[in-house]
Amino acid sequence: MKKFMLRRLGVAHEGTTDRPTLQSCLEAVLGQSDALVDDMLAGLQASVGPAKPKTHQGTPNALAQSAIATLIERGADLKVSFAESLRSAVYGGETHRNRVNPSVKFDDFQFLDEDQLDANIEFALTQQEVILAVDDSLPLLNGLVSSLMGWVTVQGALNPLKPEVFIFALRESVASQVADEGARAAVITQAAGALGVSLRMLYRELSEWLRSQGVEPVGTLAPIGGGIGSYVKPAESSVTRTMLTLDKLRRLFSGELDPGPQGGVKDFMHTVPASFVALEDMKLVEPMMKRLVDRASQPSQAPGRLELSPGDAKAIRRDRTHSKRLGRQLGEEVVRMMLENLMQDRRLMPKIRQSLKSLEPVLIKLSQRDPRFFSERQHPARQFMDRITSRSLAFPQEEDPRFVRFHKALENSVSVLDGGEGDAASFTRVLRKLEEGWAKDEQDQRHRAEEAARALLHAEQRNLLAERMAADFAERVKDKKIPDMVINFLQGPWAQVVAESQLQCVDGTVDNGGYLSLVDDLIWSVQLKLARRNRAKLVSMVPGMLVIMRQGLQLISYPEERIPVFFDALITFHEKAFELVKPNDAPAIPLASAADEGISAALAPDESANGADGLMPADALWMADDEATDSGYLQASDSRLPDTEEVAVPADTGIEQSWTAHSLVTGSWVDLALAGQWVRAQLTWASPHRTLFMFISGSGMAHSMSRRTMDRLKEKGLIRFVSDGRVLDNALDAVAQAALRSR
C-alpha cells in the first residue's frame, strides 16, 4: 500500500494557548492546493501506467487517456487554475455556495434538455466520488470548523471547506485545460476519485491539527434528506437501490413511458417518437426505419399516413407494451421512494407517517392510471399530500389535543380514499372537505393575522421613511454645535413622527402638522450663540414648539413617561440662553454628559441605542404599543424570552440549521423559546423589505420580530429552524437526487 507523507499542517507536539482562527485554518488548507493537484495527477498517471491497477472505475479509454496526458503535461497551469478556483469558492460567500452545490428538483425534470442532463450527471458523479472518499473524516471536520465559526450546533452546509468547493475547483480547473467536452467528461470522474483520496487525508490532518490546538468540535446532528442543508449521504435502504436514472425519470414526465390506459387507435407517426428509445432497447430501430423508408418511397402511399404491415403492427404493439410496463414500474418506484423518504422524516409524528404509509396502494394505483401525478404540482393527490405533511409540522408532540383532532381527520380521509376509486376526483373531494374544516376552525385566527400583518407593513413603511428622514436631519446638524440629546431625538423619535405624518397625508400635503418645519426651529433654539442674540424669538417659539412635539410624539404612541425626560432637559438647556456670559468666556455647551446618555437611552426607538455615528441602525425599528400588541412583537430584551441556560434543548429533528432570516420562506416552521418552553410556529408573513417577520403558533397566537431580533435569538439558540414547509417537495427532490446519483 502506498505510504502517504504528512503535509505538515502544523500538528503541535506541545499545547498552546493560542487558539487558531478560522482565517488561519482556511489559509492552511489553501496552501495545500498544489499538493492536492500533485496527488490527483499521480493517481491519474498510475491508472494509465504499465501496472494499470484494477479499480472500480476500470481502465481509462482512449479519450480519457488523452485527457490525462493533457492534464499531466499542463500540470503547472492546472495548479494555478485549481488554486484560484479553490480560493474563489472558499471566500466567495453565498454566490459561490449556490454554484458549487447545485441540486436537481423533481419538478424540473420535464424541462431539462440534454446538455443540462449531462451537466447534472457529471456533477453527481464527481460529487459521489469525493463524498464517498471523505465520508468518514468529514463529520469531525464539520464539528471543528463550526466551533471556529462560533456555532453551537454543526453547520455543515456553511463549512467553507466542504467537499463541494473542491469539486467546483476541480471542474473549473479541468475545464480550463481540457477543451474537448467528451474528453473532459471521460476523465472528470476518475480525477474526482483521485482528488477524494487526497482530500480525505487532508481532512484528517486538519482535524488533528485543530484538536491539538485546543479546538473542540460542537455536537453533531445527523441530517436527514430534504430541507435546507448540504449534501446528505442517503440511508442504506431500498431508496438507494433504485432503477431510476435521470433519463428514465424525464421520459416518465414527458409521457414517453405512459403507464396509463391507451384509449383508441393512434396515428403511427404520433407513436414513433414516444417509443423510439424503447425500440432502440429492443434492437428494432434499424429494421423498422428501413421498412419505413421503403414504404415512404412507394407512390401509392397516402400523404401524411403510413400503412403498416402485420409485422410492423406487431413490433409497435411490443413497443407499446414494453413502454407501458416500464412506465408502471418506474411510477411505482417513485411512489415507494417518496413514501420511504417521508417515513425517514422525524419531524413528522409516527402516527402521521403511518397514515401516509397506508396510502401506498392508493397512490400506486393512481400513478398507473394518471401519470399527471408526477408532472403536475397542482395535481389533487400532490396537493393533498403537501397540505397534510406541511400542516402536521405544527405538532411537535402527539399528546397535543389539537394533534388528536388533526390525526382523526386524516385517518377518516385515508379511509375514504382507500375505499374509493383512488382517482384525482377522490383526492379533490377529500381535500376540499379537510380545508373547509380547517378554514372554519381558523377563521378568527386568519382575520387577526391579516390585521397584524397590515399593522406591521405600515410600521415597516414608516421605519424605512424614518431612515431617510434621519439621514436628512443628520445633514442639517452637520458641523453645528448641537447637544447629543437633540441629535438623538431628531434622528430617533422625531424621524418616526415626521414619517408617520407623511404616511397619513393622503391629500398630497407634505407637512400637515408642521412636524417637518419644527426641525429647523429646534436646531436653531439649541445653538446658544444664535439664541442669545434673539432671546425674544426663543421665548415666543418654545411654548408652541413643545405643544407640536407632544402632539407628534402622541401620533406614534410614544410612551408618555419618556416625554417629560426630554422636555425637562430641553428646557434646562434653553435656560442657558438667558444666563449672563462674560465677554471673554466661551459658552459651555454640554455636547455629551451622563444626563444626555440617560436621555438618549430613553429616546432610543427600538431594542438598541443609537449607533456610534448618532444614527439609528439601519434595521432598528420603532413599534407603537398597539402595533406591538396586535402582532405579538418581540424584542431581543423581551421578558418573555428566557436565557439560553433556562430552556431545555428541544428534541433533535436531525436538521442542520443552516438558515438565515433571508433564507426563510413563507410557510417555514421554527421552534421559538417563550416563557421557558419551546413553541412551534409558522412564518405566515414577511414584509416586502424583510425587516419584519410574523409567525403564528399552533394556538393561533402571533409572534413578530425584526430581522435584528431574529438574528440575536438565533445567536443565543432561542429560535431553531424546523422545516421550510416543503416536506413533500423535499421527499420528491430526494427521489430526483437518487436518480441523479444512480449510474
XYZ file of C-alpha atoms in Angstrom:
743
model
C 0.000 0.000 0.000
C 1.257 3.427 -0.920
C 2.603 5.340 2.044
C 1.496 8.969 2.101
C 3.691 11.525 3.807
C 2.174 14.044 6.180
C 1.843 17.500 4.702
C 2.977 19.070 7.979
C -0.023 21.305 8.531
C 1.416 22.247 11.897
C 0.387 19.453 14.249
C 1.829 20.590 17.552
C 3.714 18.299 19.916
C 3.121 20.742 22.742
C -0.077 22.502 23.644
C -0.518 26.219 23.148
C -2.865 28.858 24.466
C -3.172 30.492 21.045
C -6.364 29.117 19.547
C -6.263 29.033 15.728
C -8.684 31.297 13.900
C -10.952 30.425 11.014
C -8.756 32.558 8.762
C -5.594 30.664 9.668
C -7.400 27.365 9.133
C -8.594 28.356 5.665
C -5.183 29.651 4.636
C -3.533 26.448 5.834
C -5.801 24.414 3.561
C -5.451 26.771 0.603
C -1.694 26.417 0.942
C -2.108 22.699 0.209
C -3.824 23.154 -3.167
C -0.675 22.280 -5.128
C -0.201 19.115 -3.078
C -3.797 18.088 -3.805
C -3.229 18.516 -7.538
C 0.065 16.597 -7.380
C -1.640 13.667 -5.659
C -4.504 13.746 -8.147
C -2.141 13.742 -11.145
C -0.128 10.928 -9.586
C -3.313 8.895 -9.253
C -4.265 9.568 -12.868
C -0.746 8.712 -14.021
C -0.897 5.399 -12.141
C -4.152 4.486 -13.882
C -2.518 4.612 -17.323
C 0.900 3.284 -16.274
C 2.290 -0.136 -17.093
C 0.808 -1.710 -13.958
C -2.700 -0.464 -14.782
C -4.148 -1.153 -11.353
C -7.630 -2.521 -11.281
C -10.093 -0.053 -9.776
C -13.821 0.226 -9.587
C -13.646 2.691 -12.459
C -11.816 0.322 -14.798
C -9.063 1.130 -17.264
C -9.390 4.565 -18.914
C -10.465 4.553 -22.527
C -8.518 6.251 -25.294
C -10.354 9.544 -24.830
C -9.680 9.571 -21.092
C -6.030 8.627 -21.619
C -5.635 11.584 -23.971
C -7.198 13.933 -21.408
C -4.960 12.545 -18.640
C -1.893 13.134 -20.791
C -3.016 16.718 -21.386
C -3.542 17.365 -17.661
C -0.133 15.938 -16.754
C 1.542 17.977 -19.487
C -0.159 21.168 -18.274
C 0.292 20.387 -14.590
C 1.671 23.815 -13.696
C -1.238 25.654 -15.306
C -3.655 23.205 -13.699
C -2.249 24.023 -10.251
C -2.665 27.756 -10.796
C -6.231 27.377 -12.042
C -7.144 24.998 -9.208
C -5.684 27.323 -6.553
C -7.546 30.345 -7.943
C -10.855 28.488 -8.239
C -10.500 26.983 -4.759
C -9.783 30.358 -3.154
C -12.693 31.882 -5.037
C -15.052 29.144 -3.817
C -13.822 29.232 -0.205
C -14.154 33.018 0.137
C -16.899 33.529 -2.439
C -19.808 33.548 0.008
C -23.392 32.836 -0.990
C -22.816 33.370 -4.715
C -20.286 30.563 -4.949
C -22.174 28.378 -2.492
C -25.043 28.326 -4.952
C -22.690 27.491 -7.820
C -20.782 24.690 -6.101
C -23.807 22.875 -4.717
C -26.413 22.626 -7.480
C -29.440 20.452 -6.921
C -31.998 18.825 -9.141
C -35.651 19.374 -8.285
C -38.204 16.674 -9.013
C -40.488 19.016 -10.927
C -37.624 20.297 -13.095
C -37.057 17.028 -14.948
C -39.625 17.751 -17.617
C -37.755 20.964 -18.511
C -34.188 19.580 -18.646
C -32.530 19.441 -22.048
C -29.713 17.074 -22.977
C -26.919 19.485 -22.035
C -28.433 20.164 -18.611
C -28.922 16.450 -18.093
C -25.282 15.751 -18.910
C -24.078 18.592 -16.680
C -26.079 17.314 -13.712
C -24.893 13.756 -14.259
C -21.276 14.932 -14.464
C -21.607 16.889 -11.235
C -23.344 13.993 -9.474
C -20.621 11.540 -10.446
C -17.785 13.830 -9.320
C -19.624 14.638 -6.112
C -20.256 10.989 -5.414
C -16.592 10.067 -5.851
C -15.379 12.790 -3.474
C -18.160 12.350 -0.898
C -17.581 8.598 -0.665
C -13.856 9.173 -0.133
C -14.230 11.740 2.704
C -17.351 10.274 4.290
C -15.587 9.106 7.459
C -13.477 12.233 8.047
C -15.947 14.981 7.116
C -18.271 14.913 10.205
C -15.426 15.636 12.639
C -14.125 18.458 10.457
C -17.632 19.958 10.215
C -17.830 19.974 14.016
C -14.417 21.597 14.416
C -14.974 24.282 11.764
C -18.436 25.040 13.185
C -16.721 25.586 16.540
C -14.273 28.032 14.943
C -17.199 29.868 13.359
C -18.911 30.258 16.729
C -21.902 27.980 16.115
C -23.424 25.926 18.926
C -24.518 23.188 16.502
C -22.896 21.667 13.436
C -23.439 23.779 10.325
C -22.018 21.517 7.630
C -23.642 23.480 4.819
C -21.776 26.617 5.953
C -18.383 24.927 6.216
C -16.118 26.920 3.846
C -14.075 23.736 3.344
C -16.928 21.397 2.453
C -16.260 18.928 -0.399
C -18.365 20.895 -2.877
C -15.827 23.730 -3.034
C -13.090 21.292 -4.025
C -15.395 19.719 -6.620
C -16.059 23.173 -8.024
C -12.314 23.940 -8.194
C -11.652 20.588 -9.862
C -14.290 21.039 -12.563
C -13.260 24.638 -13.256
C -9.555 23.833 -13.480
C -10.022 20.716 -15.627
C -12.332 22.642 -17.959
C -9.659 25.324 -18.350
C -7.096 22.758 -19.527
C -9.189 20.213 -21.453
C -11.235 21.961 -24.112
C -12.920 18.883 -25.613
C -16.170 18.204 -23.783
C -16.089 14.471 -24.462
C -12.542 14.099 -23.171
C -13.380 16.152 -20.098
C -16.422 14.001 -19.321
C -14.298 10.864 -19.760
C -11.689 11.918 -17.191
C -13.568 14.020 -14.624
C -14.947 11.129 -12.567
C -11.568 9.420 -12.300
C -9.929 12.730 -11.374
C -12.565 13.229 -8.671
C -11.794 9.803 -7.230
C -8.093 10.610 -7.044
C -8.824 14.021 -5.516
C -11.134 12.436 -2.944
C -8.377 10.135 -1.670
C -6.023 13.080 -1.186
C -8.744 15.282 0.319
C -9.603 12.592 2.862
C -6.033 12.624 4.141
C -6.034 16.437 4.234
C -9.282 16.478 6.241
C -7.809 14.064 8.769
C -4.615 16.063 9.190
C -6.538 19.308 9.504
C -8.784 17.800 12.194
C -5.742 16.523 14.122
C -4.101 19.935 13.915
C -7.204 21.766 15.155
C -7.716 19.383 18.049
C -4.033 19.638 19.012
C -4.528 23.406 19.255
C -7.412 23.049 21.709
C -10.353 23.329 19.307
C -13.247 21.104 20.366
C -15.992 20.072 17.935
C -19.554 21.116 18.652
C -22.264 18.487 18.998
C -23.153 16.733 15.772
C -26.574 16.467 14.220
C -27.449 13.559 11.990
C -29.089 15.192 8.967
C -31.936 13.672 7.017
C -32.930 14.142 3.439
C -34.637 17.316 2.300
C -34.813 20.750 3.853
C -32.125 23.390 3.893
C -28.683 21.860 4.199
C -25.708 20.388 2.437
C -25.291 17.086 0.642
C -26.689 14.212 2.683
C -25.477 10.658 2.245
C -28.563 8.546 1.558
C -29.552 5.989 4.117
C -28.872 2.387 3.260
C -32.371 1.350 2.293
C -34.351 0.381 -0.733
C -34.315 4.061 -1.713
C -30.625 3.774 -2.580
C -31.146 0.629 -4.617
C -33.096 2.307 -7.355
C -33.564 1.568 -11.041
C -34.258 5.252 -11.665
C -31.950 7.378 -13.766
C -32.249 10.967 -14.935
C -33.259 9.921 -18.427
C -35.899 7.451 -17.291
C -37.430 9.949 -14.895
C -37.553 12.591 -17.614
C -39.223 10.123 -20.001
C -41.789 9.308 -17.322
C -42.546 13.033 -17.028
C -42.819 13.582 -20.766
C -45.264 10.727 -21.274
C -42.893 8.544 -23.269
C -43.388 5.870 -20.603
C -47.113 6.388 -20.154
C -48.351 3.952 -17.508
C -51.947 4.998 -18.059
C -54.506 3.269 -20.280
C -54.183 3.821 -24.018
C -57.590 4.548 -25.489
C -58.420 4.438 -29.185
C -56.303 3.869 -32.270
C -53.405 6.338 -32.584
C -51.760 7.520 -35.713
C -48.469 5.767 -36.374
C -46.408 8.932 -36.751
C -47.628 10.014 -33.326
C -46.482 6.724 -31.820
C -42.944 6.515 -33.202
C -41.348 9.404 -31.247
C -42.824 8.205 -27.957
C -41.472 4.701 -28.407
C -38.173 5.335 -30.154
C -35.972 4.690 -27.095
C -37.848 1.515 -26.216
C -37.495 0.307 -29.812
C -33.787 1.008 -29.590
C -33.560 -1.070 -26.407
C -35.294 -3.929 -28.251
C -32.857 -3.723 -31.223
C -35.745 -2.975 -33.595
C -34.815 0.512 -34.716
C -32.768 -0.266 -37.828
C -35.171 -2.791 -39.424
C -38.140 -0.590 -38.519
C -36.593 2.527 -40.070
C -35.621 0.546 -43.191
C -39.207 -0.591 -43.693
C -40.486 2.957 -43.107
C -38.121 4.346 -45.736
C -39.146 1.678 -48.216
C -42.836 2.258 -47.667
C -42.459 6.038 -47.708
C -40.929 5.826 -51.188
C -43.936 3.961 -52.627
C -46.129 6.282 -54.763
C -49.357 4.605 -53.704
C -48.992 5.713 -50.133
C -51.360 8.434 -48.957
C -49.673 11.677 -47.880
C -49.120 12.063 -44.147
C -50.130 8.459 -43.499
C -48.146 5.236 -43.242
C -49.812 1.885 -43.845
C -48.493 -0.795 -41.562
C -47.781 -4.383 -42.420
C -48.741 -7.090 -39.882
C -45.074 -7.305 -38.863
C -44.855 -3.539 -38.238
C -48.047 -3.537 -36.201
C -46.759 -6.426 -34.095
C -43.483 -4.599 -33.411
C -45.345 -1.448 -32.419
C -47.590 -3.421 -30.071
C -44.488 -4.924 -28.489
C -43.025 -1.434 -28.156
C -46.140 -0.038 -26.500
C -46.376 -2.998 -24.136
C -42.723 -2.604 -23.147
C -43.107 1.166 -22.649
C -46.243 0.798 -20.535
C -44.667 -1.911 -18.399
C -41.550 0.180 -17.779
C -43.735 3.213 -17.031
C -45.716 1.277 -14.422
C -42.546 0.009 -12.791
C -40.984 3.456 -12.637
C -44.190 5.058 -11.395
C -44.477 2.505 -8.610
C -40.848 3.025 -7.630
C -41.183 6.816 -7.497
C -44.204 6.478 -5.186
C -42.401 3.960 -2.990
C -39.260 6.100 -2.737
C -41.287 9.229 -1.995
C -43.095 7.489 0.875
C -39.888 5.956 2.184
C -38.285 9.392 2.353
C -41.313 10.630 4.286
C -41.037 7.668 6.658
C -37.472 8.743 7.484
C -38.518 12.321 8.323
C -38.532 12.503 12.116
C -40.210 15.888 12.079
C -43.452 14.070 11.253
C -45.097 12.336 14.183
C -45.079 8.497 13.954
C -48.857 8.334 13.614
C -48.740 10.745 10.665
C -46.082 8.670 8.962
C -48.098 5.505 9.478
C -51.210 7.110 7.968
C -49.227 8.255 4.928
C -47.675 4.810 4.540
C -51.151 3.227 4.433
C -51.864 5.333 1.326
C -49.209 3.497 -0.688
C -51.615 1.138 -2.570
C -53.911 4.045 -3.432
C -51.051 6.221 -4.692
C -49.531 3.401 -6.740
C -52.881 2.712 -8.380
C -53.310 6.434 -9.043
C -49.823 6.749 -10.569
C -50.609 3.919 -13.001
C -53.881 5.499 -14.060
C -52.910 9.149 -14.011
C -49.250 9.995 -14.814
C -50.053 13.690 -14.235
C -49.328 12.894 -10.579
C -45.607 13.123 -11.421
C -45.606 16.030 -13.852
C -48.162 18.452 -12.318
C -47.534 20.066 -8.974
C -51.167 21.099 -8.737
C -52.420 17.535 -9.093
C -55.065 16.935 -6.366
C -53.159 13.990 -4.881
C -49.943 16.040 -4.714
C -51.883 18.906 -3.121
C -53.423 16.537 -0.566
C -50.039 15.098 0.431
C -48.467 18.553 0.545
C -51.178 20.036 2.798
C -51.093 17.093 5.189
C -47.319 16.933 5.583
C -46.913 20.690 5.925
C -49.711 21.141 8.478
C -48.549 18.157 10.517
C -45.357 20.072 11.359
C -47.429 22.227 13.696
C -47.422 19.383 16.220
C -44.114 18.555 17.909
C -45.914 16.160 20.293
C -48.698 13.645 19.812
C -50.168 14.484 23.245
C -51.384 17.851 21.955
C -55.225 17.822 21.831
C -55.079 19.650 18.501
C -52.997 16.795 17.103
C -55.631 14.266 18.132
C -58.269 16.134 16.106
C -55.920 16.563 13.159
C -54.948 12.894 13.103
C -58.566 11.747 13.373
C -59.488 13.864 10.320
C -56.513 12.409 8.444
C -57.484 8.843 9.326
C -61.026 9.464 8.080
C -59.639 10.845 4.813
C -57.337 7.858 4.340
C -60.254 5.500 4.979
C -62.369 7.271 2.353
C -59.568 7.181 -0.219
C -58.768 3.550 0.486
C -62.371 2.506 -0.018
C -62.986 4.666 -3.094
C -61.765 4.859 -6.644
C -58.484 6.456 -5.606
C -58.567 8.821 -8.593
C -57.854 12.563 -8.793
C -61.508 13.421 -8.191
C -61.482 11.444 -4.923
C -58.469 13.378 -3.651
C -60.141 16.637 -4.689
C -63.283 15.859 -2.650
C -61.343 14.730 0.425
C -59.005 17.754 0.361
C -61.909 20.171 -0.076
C -63.653 18.724 2.979
C -60.479 18.943 5.059
C -59.795 22.544 4.068
C -63.378 23.558 4.818
C -62.961 22.221 8.342
C -59.592 23.918 8.791
C -60.924 27.234 7.461
C -63.850 27.145 9.876
C -61.585 26.483 12.854
C -59.077 29.167 11.858
C -61.359 31.942 10.596
C -60.807 34.229 13.583
C -57.102 33.438 13.647
C -56.728 34.325 9.975
C -58.578 37.617 10.469
C -56.310 38.593 13.389
C -53.235 37.644 11.390
C -54.321 39.825 8.466
C -54.880 42.805 10.760
C -51.499 42.277 12.409
C -49.794 41.993 9.013
C -51.319 45.307 7.904
C -50.031 46.980 11.074
C -46.560 45.517 10.552
C -46.499 46.603 6.919
C -47.366 50.155 7.973
C -44.630 50.011 10.628
C -42.056 48.931 8.057
C -43.053 51.722 5.680
C -42.794 54.255 8.488
C -39.398 52.991 9.603
C -37.968 52.989 6.090
C -39.192 56.551 5.563
C -37.835 57.494 9.005
C -34.388 56.258 7.979
C -34.376 58.700 5.074
C -35.590 61.481 7.370
C -32.858 60.693 9.887
C -30.228 60.923 7.145
C -31.646 64.307 6.086
C -31.630 65.572 9.676
C -28.017 64.414 10.054
C -27.053 66.677 7.152
C -28.873 69.610 8.742
C -26.977 69.351 12.033
C -23.636 68.636 10.387
C -20.839 70.957 11.584
C -23.192 72.575 14.115
C -22.680 72.578 17.874
C -25.808 70.660 18.836
C -26.338 68.680 22.069
C -26.282 64.933 21.609
C -29.714 64.594 23.180
C -31.232 66.735 20.422
C -29.419 64.842 17.674
C -30.686 61.542 19.081
C -34.203 62.950 19.383
C -34.296 64.172 15.790
C -32.848 61.028 14.268
C -34.857 58.734 16.516
C -38.421 59.505 17.670
C -38.894 62.685 15.643
C -37.900 61.000 12.369
C -40.655 58.469 13.148
C -43.115 61.308 13.805
C -42.407 63.049 10.502
C -42.594 59.736 8.633
C -45.932 58.808 10.237
C -47.321 62.241 9.463
C -46.392 61.958 5.802
C -47.869 58.452 5.526
C -51.155 59.781 6.901
C -51.233 62.705 4.478
C -53.433 61.145 1.803
C -54.367 64.530 0.309
C -50.871 65.141 -1.063
C -49.691 67.580 1.586
C -46.164 67.112 2.890
C -46.204 68.677 6.358
C -49.786 68.948 7.505
C -48.936 69.113 11.221
C -45.864 71.304 10.961
C -43.646 68.488 12.211
C -41.045 68.812 9.467
C -40.742 72.595 9.755
C -40.196 72.231 13.513
C -36.813 70.591 12.849
C -35.090 73.808 11.785
C -36.652 75.721 14.696
C -35.418 73.118 17.198
C -31.920 73.165 15.723
C -31.813 76.954 15.940
C -33.091 77.013 19.527
C -30.282 74.818 20.886
C -27.467 76.843 19.304
C -26.759 79.071 22.276
C -24.790 81.635 20.346
C -27.725 82.276 17.990
C -30.401 82.050 20.666
C -28.682 84.632 22.901
C -28.729 87.122 20.047
C -32.533 86.870 19.791
C -33.935 85.851 23.175
C -37.327 87.277 22.259
C -37.661 84.858 19.364
C -36.680 81.982 21.641
C -39.291 82.958 24.241
C -42.073 83.127 21.665
C -41.002 79.942 19.885
C -40.550 77.444 22.741
C -44.173 77.072 24.022
C -45.599 76.333 20.582
C -42.677 74.068 19.780
C -43.302 71.971 22.895
C -47.004 71.637 22.000
C -46.194 70.416 18.482
C -43.585 67.979 19.814
C -46.076 66.493 22.295
C -48.705 66.108 19.569
C -46.176 64.467 17.272
C -44.974 62.003 19.871
C -48.569 61.079 20.672
C -49.088 60.461 16.956
C -46.714 57.477 17.129
C -47.942 56.400 20.594
C -44.632 57.309 22.174
C -44.607 56.323 25.883
C -45.897 59.212 27.976
C -43.364 58.611 30.747
C -40.460 59.250 28.361
C -41.687 62.613 27.066
C -41.079 64.692 30.242
C -37.495 63.375 30.440
C -36.599 65.023 27.165
C -38.716 68.134 27.710
C -37.126 68.857 31.112
C -33.638 68.514 29.658
C -34.536 70.702 26.670
C -35.995 73.472 28.842
C -32.938 73.349 31.091
C -30.737 73.817 28.055
C -32.861 76.718 26.751
C -32.498 78.472 30.119
C -28.757 78.682 29.491
C -29.517 81.206 26.745
C -30.619 83.667 29.418
C -27.533 83.278 31.569
C -25.127 86.236 31.615
C -21.890 85.447 29.790
C -18.709 87.473 30.329
C -17.138 88.769 27.115
C -14.014 86.631 27.443
C -15.844 83.452 28.453
C -16.555 80.843 25.791
C -20.031 79.378 26.079
C -20.018 75.904 27.595
C -22.213 73.625 25.505
C -22.818 70.210 27.113
C -22.419 68.124 23.980
C -22.137 64.898 25.968
C -22.894 64.217 29.615
C -24.211 61.487 31.846
C -27.649 63.104 31.716
C -27.545 63.151 27.942
C -26.695 59.462 27.888
C -29.735 58.665 30.031
C -31.950 60.799 27.793
C -30.541 59.202 24.662
C -31.333 55.766 26.044
C -34.893 56.872 26.766
C -35.221 58.180 23.232
C -33.845 55.059 21.532
C -36.594 53.836 19.179
C -36.282 50.054 19.459
C -34.204 47.391 21.155
C -30.911 49.257 20.853
C -29.468 52.688 21.363
C -28.207 54.761 18.512
C -25.030 53.826 16.652
C -21.634 55.414 17.085
C -22.434 57.929 14.372
C -25.614 59.057 16.141
C -27.876 57.475 13.562
C -30.333 54.684 14.213
C -29.071 51.318 12.982
C -30.476 50.525 9.550
C -32.583 47.669 10.956
C -33.669 49.389 14.187
C -37.457 49.538 14.336
C -39.905 51.563 16.331
C -43.219 49.877 17.088
C -46.165 51.660 18.627
C -47.831 49.944 21.577
C -50.954 48.963 19.639
C -48.855 47.653 16.733
C -46.676 45.605 19.086
C -49.666 44.211 20.978
C -51.662 43.152 17.921
C -48.699 41.428 16.274
C -47.090 39.949 19.390
C -43.935 41.942 18.700
C -40.807 40.596 20.377
C -37.602 42.448 21.157
C -34.289 40.806 21.946
C -34.645 42.096 25.528
C -38.271 40.944 25.877
C -39.083 39.470 29.297
C -40.873 36.565 27.598
C -37.574 35.384 26.132
C -35.591 33.251 28.606
C -31.849 32.998 28.910
C -30.224 30.204 26.948
C -29.464 28.282 30.136
C -33.082 28.421 31.319
C -34.647 26.483 28.469
C -34.169 22.830 27.608
C -32.977 21.971 24.106
C -35.891 20.617 22.023
C -35.864 17.118 20.613
C -33.312 16.698 17.837
C -35.038 16.554 14.456
C -31.784 15.770 12.673
C -31.832 19.030 10.692
C -28.732 21.108 10.104
C -29.857 24.631 10.900
C -28.007 26.397 8.110
C -30.514 29.182 7.666
C -30.773 32.932 7.873
C -33.622 35.410 8.064
C -33.228 35.971 4.328
C -33.481 32.250 3.537
C -36.750 31.745 5.431
C -39.738 31.423 3.125
C -43.386 31.841 3.961
C -44.614 28.526 5.344
C -41.364 27.734 7.183
C -41.647 26.268 10.687
C -39.451 27.199 13.653
C -39.230 26.385 17.354
C -39.256 29.565 19.471
C -38.334 29.654 23.175
C -41.008 31.635 25.034
C -41.725 31.769 28.767
C -39.434 28.830 29.472
C -40.834 26.453 26.861
C -40.496 25.782 23.148
C -43.336 26.892 20.887
C -43.739 25.602 17.327
C -44.669 28.480 14.993
C -45.020 29.002 11.241
C -43.820 32.015 9.267
C -47.025 33.377 7.742
C -45.864 36.839 6.650
C -42.643 38.693 5.879
C -42.513 42.376 4.986
C -41.503 43.326 1.433
C -38.070 44.514 2.592
C -37.758 41.556 5.004
C -37.214 43.746 8.042
C -40.243 42.315 9.891
C -41.455 38.739 10.247
C -44.646 37.325 11.739
C -45.063 33.760 12.981
C -48.295 32.080 14.080
C -48.061 29.358 16.717
C -50.311 26.313 16.884
C -52.525 28.042 19.429
C -53.194 30.869 16.962
C -51.001 33.456 18.731
C -48.950 35.889 16.627
C -45.230 36.336 17.310
C -43.498 39.007 15.235
C -39.951 40.307 15.344
C -37.446 42.369 13.423
C -34.639 40.822 11.418
C -32.184 42.085 14.002
C -34.084 40.422 16.843
C -34.259 37.151 14.909
C -30.503 37.189 14.365
C -29.916 37.784 18.082
C -32.281 34.976 19.076
C -30.533 32.655 16.662
C -27.143 33.511 18.151
C -28.498 32.672 21.618
C -30.084 29.424 20.415
C -33.598 30.647 21.265
C -35.008 30.097 17.778
C -34.413 26.887 15.813
C -35.248 26.054 12.223
C -37.537 23.042 11.776
C -38.576 22.921 8.124
C -39.149 25.098 5.091
C -42.661 23.587 4.905
C -41.962 21.782 1.635
C -41.995 18.298 3.154
C -43.474 16.521 0.141
C -41.385 18.512 -2.342
C -38.241 17.656 -0.393
C -39.175 13.972 -0.404
C -39.667 14.069 -4.174
C -36.463 16.054 -4.657
C -34.665 13.299 -2.744
C -36.064 10.866 -5.324
C -34.611 13.066 -8.066
C -31.251 13.135 -6.302
C -31.315 9.338 -6.045
C -31.963 9.171 -9.792
C -29.127 11.637 -10.344
C -26.693 9.509 -8.346
C -27.814 6.267 -9.981
C -25.290 5.154 -12.583
